[in-house]
GROMACS .gro file of N, CA, C and O in nm:
model
  312
    1MET      N    1  -0.151   0.093   1.188
    1MET     CA    2  -0.109   0.053   1.054
    1MET      C    3  -0.046   0.174   0.985
    1MET      O    4  -0.106   0.281   0.979
    2SER      N    5   0.075   0.158   0.936
    2SER     CA    6   0.139   0.268   0.866
    2SER      C    7   0.078   0.282   0.727
    2SER      O    8   0.039   0.184   0.664
    3ALA      N    9   0.071   0.404   0.681
    3ALA     CA   10   0.005   0.432   0.554
    3ALA      C   11   0.104   0.425   0.439
    3ALA      O   12   0.132   0.525   0.374
    4HIS      N   13   0.160   0.306   0.416
    4HIS     CA   14   0.244   0.290   0.298
    4HIS      C   15   0.220   0.152   0.238
    4HIS      O   16   0.186   0.058   0.306
    5CYS      N   17   0.238   0.145   0.107
    5CYS     CA   18   0.214   0.022   0.031
    5CYS      C   19   0.342  -0.060   0.026
    5CYS      O   20   0.449  -0.008  -0.004
    6GLN      N   21   0.330  -0.190   0.056
    6GLN     CA   22   0.448  -0.276   0.054
    6GLN      C   23   0.497  -0.300  -0.088
    6GLN      O   24   0.616  -0.325  -0.108
    7LEU      N   25   0.410  -0.295  -0.186
    7LEU     CA   26   0.449  -0.326  -0.324
    7LEU      C   27   0.496  -0.203  -0.400
    7LEU      O   28   0.604  -0.203  -0.457
    8THR      N   29   0.417  -0.098  -0.402
    8THR     CA   30   0.450   0.020  -0.482
    8THR      C   31   0.530   0.123  -0.405
    8THR      O   32   0.588   0.212  -0.465
    9GLY      N   33   0.529   0.113  -0.271
    9GLY     CA   34   0.602   0.211  -0.191
    9GLY      C   35   0.528   0.342  -0.175
    9GLY      O   36   0.586   0.441  -0.128
   10ALA      N   37   0.399   0.348  -0.212
   10ALA     CA   38   0.321   0.471  -0.198
   10ALA      C   39   0.310   0.507  -0.051
   10ALA      O   40   0.285   0.422   0.033
   11LYS      N   41   0.331   0.634  -0.020
   11LYS     CA   42   0.321   0.681   0.117
   11LYS      C   43   0.253   0.818   0.118
   11LYS      O   44   0.232   0.877   0.011
   12PRO      N   45   0.218   0.870   0.235
   12PRO     CA   46   0.144   0.996   0.239
   12PRO      C   47   0.223   1.112   0.180
   12PRO      O   48   0.345   1.120   0.192
   13GLY      N   49   0.148   1.202   0.117
   13GLY     CA   50   0.203   1.328   0.069
   13GLY      C   51   0.151   1.438   0.160
   13GLY      O   52   0.049   1.422   0.226
   14PHE      N   53   0.219   1.550   0.162
   14PHE     CA   54   0.180   1.659   0.249
   14PHE      C   55   0.160   1.785   0.168
   14PHE      O   56   0.224   1.805   0.065
   15GLY      N   57   0.069   1.867   0.214
   15GLY     CA   58   0.040   1.991   0.144
   15GLY      C   59  -0.037   2.085   0.234
   15GLY      O   60  -0.031   2.075   0.356
   16LYS      N   61  -0.110   2.175   0.174
   16LYS     CA   62  -0.186   2.276   0.247
   16LYS      C   63  -0.333   2.272   0.204
   16LYS      O   64  -0.363   2.250   0.088
   17THR      N   65  -0.421   2.297   0.300
   17THR     CA   66  -0.561   2.322   0.272
   17THR      C   67  -0.577   2.473   0.267
   17THR      O   68  -0.530   2.543   0.358
   18ILE      N   69  -0.642   2.523   0.164
   18ILE     CA   70  -0.661   2.667   0.152
   18ILE      C   71  -0.809   2.697   0.170
   18ILE      O   72  -0.893   2.648   0.093
   19SER      N   73  -0.842   2.774   0.271
   19SER     CA   74  -0.981   2.806   0.300
   19SER      C   75  -1.031   2.917   0.208
   19SER      O   76  -0.956   2.973   0.127
   20HIS      N   77  -1.159   2.950   0.224
   20HIS     CA   78  -1.218   3.057   0.143
   20HIS      C   79  -1.148   3.190   0.168
   20HIS      O   80  -1.131   3.270   0.076
   21SER      N   81  -1.106   3.212   0.293
   21SER     CA   82  -1.035   3.337   0.327
   21SER      C   83  -0.887   3.329   0.293
   21SER      O   84  -0.811   3.420   0.322
   22HIS      N   85  -0.846   3.218   0.233
   22HIS     CA   86  -0.709   3.192   0.186
   22HIS      C   87  -0.610   3.168   0.299
   22HIS      O   88  -0.489   3.185   0.282
   23ARG      N   89  -0.661   3.126   0.415
   23ARG     CA   90  -0.571   3.082   0.522
   23ARG      C   91  -0.521   2.943   0.487
   23ARG      O   92  -0.598   2.861   0.435
   24ARG      N   93  -0.396   2.915   0.518
   24ARG     CA   94  -0.338   2.786   0.482
   24ARG      C   95  -0.308   2.705   0.607
   24ARG      O   96  -0.242   2.753   0.698
   25THR      N   97  -0.357   2.581   0.606
   25THR     CA   98  -0.328   2.488   0.715
   25THR      C   99  -0.274   2.359   0.656
   25THR      O  100  -0.309   2.321   0.544
   26SER      N  101  -0.191   2.292   0.733
   26SER     CA  102  -0.128   2.170   0.684
   26SER      C  103  -0.229   2.057   0.673
   26SER      O  104  -0.321   2.049   0.754
   27ARG      N  105  -0.211   1.971   0.576
   27ARG     CA  106  -0.292   1.852   0.561
   27ARG      C  107  -0.209   1.738   0.507
   27ARG      O  108  -0.095   1.758   0.465
   28ARG      N  109  -0.268   1.620   0.508
   28ARG     CA  110  -0.197   1.500   0.467
   28ARG      C  111  -0.281   1.425   0.365
   28ARG      O  112  -0.400   1.404   0.387
   29PHE      N  113  -0.222   1.386   0.253
   29PHE     CA  114  -0.288   1.309   0.148
   29PHE      C  115  -0.247   1.163   0.165
   29PHE      O  116  -0.136   1.125   0.128
   30ASP      N  117  -0.336   1.082   0.222
   30ASP     CA  118  -0.305   0.941   0.245
   30ASP      C  119  -0.341   0.857   0.123
   30ASP      O  120  -0.444   0.880   0.060
   31PRO      N  121  -0.257   0.759   0.088
   31PRO     CA  122  -0.295   0.666  -0.019
   31PRO      C  123  -0.406   0.573   0.030
   31PRO      O  124  -0.425   0.556   0.151
   32ASN      N  125  -0.478   0.514  -0.063
   32ASN     CA  126  -0.588   0.422  -0.030
   32ASN      C  127  -0.529   0.287   0.007
   32ASN      O  128  -0.507   0.201  -0.077
   33ILE      N  129  -0.500   0.268   0.137
   33ILE     CA  130  -0.432   0.148   0.186
   33ILE      C  131  -0.533   0.045   0.234
   33ILE      O  132  -0.626   0.078   0.308
   34GLN      N  133  -0.517  -0.079   0.190
   34GLN     CA  134  -0.603  -0.190   0.229
   34GLN      C  135  -0.514  -0.305   0.275
   34GLN      O  136  -0.404  -0.323   0.225
   35ARG      N  137  -0.565  -0.383   0.371
   35ARG     CA  138  -0.495  -0.508   0.409
   35ARG      C  139  -0.565  -0.622   0.338
   35ARG      O  140  -0.686  -0.638   0.351
   36LYS      N  141  -0.488  -0.702   0.264
   36LYS     CA  142  -0.547  -0.807   0.184
   36LYS      C  143  -0.470  -0.937   0.207
   36LYS      O  144  -0.348  -0.935   0.222
   37ARG      N  145  -0.543  -1.047   0.210
   37ARG     CA  146  -0.483  -1.178   0.234
   37ARG      C  147  -0.479  -1.256   0.103
   37ARG      O  148  -0.580  -1.265   0.034
   38TYR      N  149  -0.362  -1.309   0.070
   38TYR     CA  150  -0.344  -1.387  -0.052
   38TYR      C  151  -0.290  -1.525  -0.017
   38TYR      O  152  -0.214  -1.541   0.078
   39TRP      N  153  -0.325  -1.624  -0.098
   39TRP     CA  154  -0.275  -1.760  -0.081
   39TRP      C  155  -0.148  -1.776  -0.162
   39TRP      O  156  -0.145  -1.753  -0.283
   40LEU      N  157  -0.039  -1.815  -0.095
   40LEU     CA  158   0.087  -1.847  -0.162
   40LEU      C  159   0.094  -1.998  -0.180
   40LEU      O  160   0.121  -2.070  -0.084
   41ALA      N  161   0.068  -2.045  -0.299
   41ALA     CA  162   0.064  -2.189  -0.324
   41ALA      C  163   0.201  -2.253  -0.306
   41ALA      O  164   0.212  -2.365  -0.256
   42ARG      N  165   0.306  -2.183  -0.345
   42ARG     CA  166   0.441  -2.238  -0.337
   42ARG      C  167   0.481  -2.267  -0.192
   42ARG      O  168   0.548  -2.366  -0.164
   43GLU      N  169   0.439  -2.180  -0.100
   43GLU     CA  170   0.475  -2.199   0.041
   43GLU      C  171   0.364  -2.265   0.121
   43GLU      O  172   0.384  -2.298   0.237
   44GLY      N  173   0.246  -2.282   0.060
   44GLY     CA  174   0.135  -2.347   0.126
   44GLY      C  175   0.080  -2.269   0.244
   44GLY      O  176   0.038  -2.326   0.344
   45ARG      N  177   0.077  -2.137   0.232
   45ARG     CA  178   0.027  -2.054   0.341
   45ARG      C  179  -0.031  -1.923   0.286
   45ARG      O  180  -0.012  -1.889   0.170
   46TYR      N  181  -0.104  -1.854   0.373
   46TYR     CA  182  -0.156  -1.723   0.339
   46TYR      C  183  -0.055  -1.617   0.379
   46TYR      O  184   0.018  -1.633   0.477
   47VAL      N  185  -0.054  -1.506   0.305
   47VAL     CA  186   0.023  -1.388   0.345
   47VAL      C  187  -0.073  -1.270   0.348
   47VAL      O  188  -0.164  -1.260   0.266
   48ARG      N  189  -0.055  -1.184   0.446
   48ARG     CA  190  -0.137  -1.064   0.457
   48ARG      C  191  -0.051  -0.946   0.415
   48ARG      O  192   0.053  -0.919   0.476
   49LEU      N  193  -0.093  -0.877   0.311
   49LEU     CA  194  -0.016  -0.766   0.256
   49LEU      C  195  -0.089  -0.635   0.279
   49LEU      O  196  -0.212  -0.629   0.274
   50THR      N  197  -0.014  -0.529   0.302
   50THR     CA  198  -0.068  -0.394   0.312
   50THR      C  199  -0.042  -0.327   0.178
   50THR      O  200   0.073  -0.295   0.145
   51LEU      N  201  -0.150  -0.306   0.102
   51LEU     CA  202  -0.136  -0.259  -0.036
   51LEU      C  203  -0.224  -0.138  -0.062
   51LEU      O  204  -0.331  -0.124  -0.002
   52SER      N  205  -0.180  -0.054  -0.154
   52SER     CA  206  -0.265   0.053  -0.203
   52SER      C  207  -0.358  -0.005  -0.309
   52SER      O  208  -0.343  -0.120  -0.351
   53ALA      N  209  -0.456   0.073  -0.351
   53ALA     CA  210  -0.549   0.026  -0.454
   53ALA      C  211  -0.473  -0.007  -0.583
   53ALA      O  212  -0.502  -0.107  -0.649
   54LYS      N  213  -0.372   0.073  -0.616
   54LYS     CA  214  -0.290   0.045  -0.734
   54LYS      C  215  -0.210  -0.083  -0.714
   54LYS      O  216  -0.191  -0.161  -0.807
   55GLY      N  217  -0.162  -0.107  -0.592
   55GLY     CA  218  -0.088  -0.229  -0.562
   55GLY      C  219  -0.174  -0.354  -0.577
   55GLY      O  220  -0.127  -0.458  -0.624
   56ILE      N  221  -0.302  -0.345  -0.539
   56ILE     CA  222  -0.394  -0.459  -0.554
   56ILE      C  223  -0.414  -0.490  -0.702
   56ILE      O  224  -0.413  -0.607  -0.742
   57LYS      N  225  -0.428  -0.386  -0.783
   57LYS     CA  226  -0.442  -0.407  -0.927
   57LYS      C  227  -0.316  -0.467  -0.987
   57LYS      O  228  -0.323  -0.551  -1.078
   58THR      N  229  -0.200  -0.428  -0.935
   58THR     CA  230  -0.074  -0.483  -0.983
   58THR      C  231  -0.064  -0.631  -0.950
   58THR      O  232  -0.022  -0.712  -1.034
   59VAL      N  233  -0.105  -0.670  -0.827
   59VAL     CA  234  -0.104  -0.812  -0.789
   59VAL      C  235  -0.198  -0.890  -0.879
   59VAL      O  236  -0.166  -1.001  -0.922
   60ASP      N  237  -0.314  -0.833  -0.912
   60ASP     CA  238  -0.409  -0.901  -1.000
   60ASP      C  239  -0.350  -0.925  -1.139
   60ASP      O  240  -0.380  -1.025  -1.203
   61SER      N  241  -0.266  -0.833  -1.186
   61SER     CA  242  -0.213  -0.847  -1.322
   61SER      C  243  -0.087  -0.934  -1.327
   61SER      O  244  -0.073  -1.014  -1.419
   62ILE      N  245   0.005  -0.922  -1.229
   62ILE     CA  246   0.130  -0.998  -1.237
   62ILE      C  247   0.127  -1.127  -1.157
   62ILE      O  248   0.212  -1.213  -1.174
   63GLY      N  249   0.030  -1.141  -1.066
   63GLY     CA  250   0.021  -1.261  -0.984
   63GLY      C  251   0.084  -1.241  -0.848
   63GLY      O  252   0.174  -1.158  -0.830
   64VAL      N  253   0.036  -1.316  -0.752
   64VAL     CA  254   0.080  -1.298  -0.614
   64VAL      C  255   0.224  -1.346  -0.594
   64VAL      O  256   0.300  -1.285  -0.516
   65GLU      N  257   0.265  -1.450  -0.664
   65GLU     CA  258   0.403  -1.500  -0.648
   65GLU      C  259   0.505  -1.394  -0.691
   65GLU      O  260   0.605  -1.369  -0.623
   66ALA      N  261   0.481  -1.332  -0.807
   66ALA     CA  262   0.572  -1.228  -0.858
   66ALA      C  263   0.568  -1.104  -0.769
   66ALA      O  264   0.671  -1.040  -0.746
   67ALA      N  265   0.451  -1.071  -0.716
   67ALA     CA  266   0.438  -0.955  -0.630
   67ALA      C  267   0.516  -0.975  -0.500
   67ALA      O  268   0.586  -0.885  -0.453
   68VAL      N  269   0.504  -1.094  -0.441
   68VAL     CA  270   0.577  -1.123  -0.317
   68VAL      C  271   0.728  -1.123  -0.344
   68VAL      O  272   0.806  -1.077  -0.261
   69ALA      N  273   0.768  -1.170  -0.462
   69ALA     CA  274   0.911  -1.166  -0.497
   69ALA      C  275   0.961  -1.022  -0.505
   69ALA      O  276   1.071  -0.991  -0.459
   70ARG      N  277   0.879  -0.932  -0.562
   70ARG     CA  278   0.917  -0.791  -0.569
   70ARG      C  279   0.926  -0.727  -0.431
   70ARG      O  280   1.016  -0.650  -0.402
   71ILE      N  281   0.830  -0.763  -0.344
   71ILE     CA  282   0.831  -0.708  -0.208
   71ILE      C  283   0.955  -0.755  -0.133
   71ILE      O  284   1.022  -0.678  -0.065
   72ARG      N  285   0.987  -0.882  -0.147
   72ARG     CA  286   1.106  -0.936  -0.080
   72ARG      C  287   1.235  -0.877  -0.137
   72ARG      O  288   1.333  -0.860  -0.065
   73ALA      N  289   1.235  -0.843  -0.266
   73ALA     CA  290   1.353  -0.781  -0.327
   73ALA      C  291   1.377  -0.642  -0.269
   73ALA      O  292   1.492  -0.596  -0.266
   74ARG      N  293   1.270  -0.576  -0.223
   74ARG     CA  294   1.284  -0.445  -0.160
   74ARG      C  295   1.333  -0.457  -0.016
   74ARG      O  296   1.358  -0.357   0.049
   75GLY      N  297   1.343  -0.579   0.034
   75GLY     CA  298   1.394  -0.599   0.169
   75GLY      C  299   1.288  -0.605   0.276
   75GLY      O  300   1.319  -0.599   0.394
   76VAL      N  301   1.161  -0.620   0.236
   76VAL     CA  302   1.051  -0.626   0.332
   76VAL      C  303   1.021  -0.773   0.362
   76VAL      O  304   1.012  -0.856   0.271
   77LYS      N  305   1.008  -0.806   0.489
   77LYS     CA  306   0.976  -0.942   0.528
   77LYS      C  307   0.828  -0.971   0.506
   77LYS      O  308   0.744  -0.892   0.543
   78VAL      N  309   0.800  -1.084   0.439
   78VAL     CA  310   0.660  -1.123   0.412
   78VAL      C  311   0.633  -1.256   0.480
   78VAL      O  312   0.709  -1.348   0.470
   0.00000   0.00000   0.00000
């Protein structure tokens, strides 16, 4: 599963871990990605979306129909 949100477009960030001795090593900051299943009443089927925690909250506020419309507008197949 790729670590990016279909709705918000959140993807991993990269940076450095700094130890006590101040040595720097590369690290990756992954978004909180969850797979969630929603019922699309208009199409009469379920869709499984890969969303970040912020994306799940966005779906809760705007509704699943509007969220799927936004995802499709970005060119992602749902």
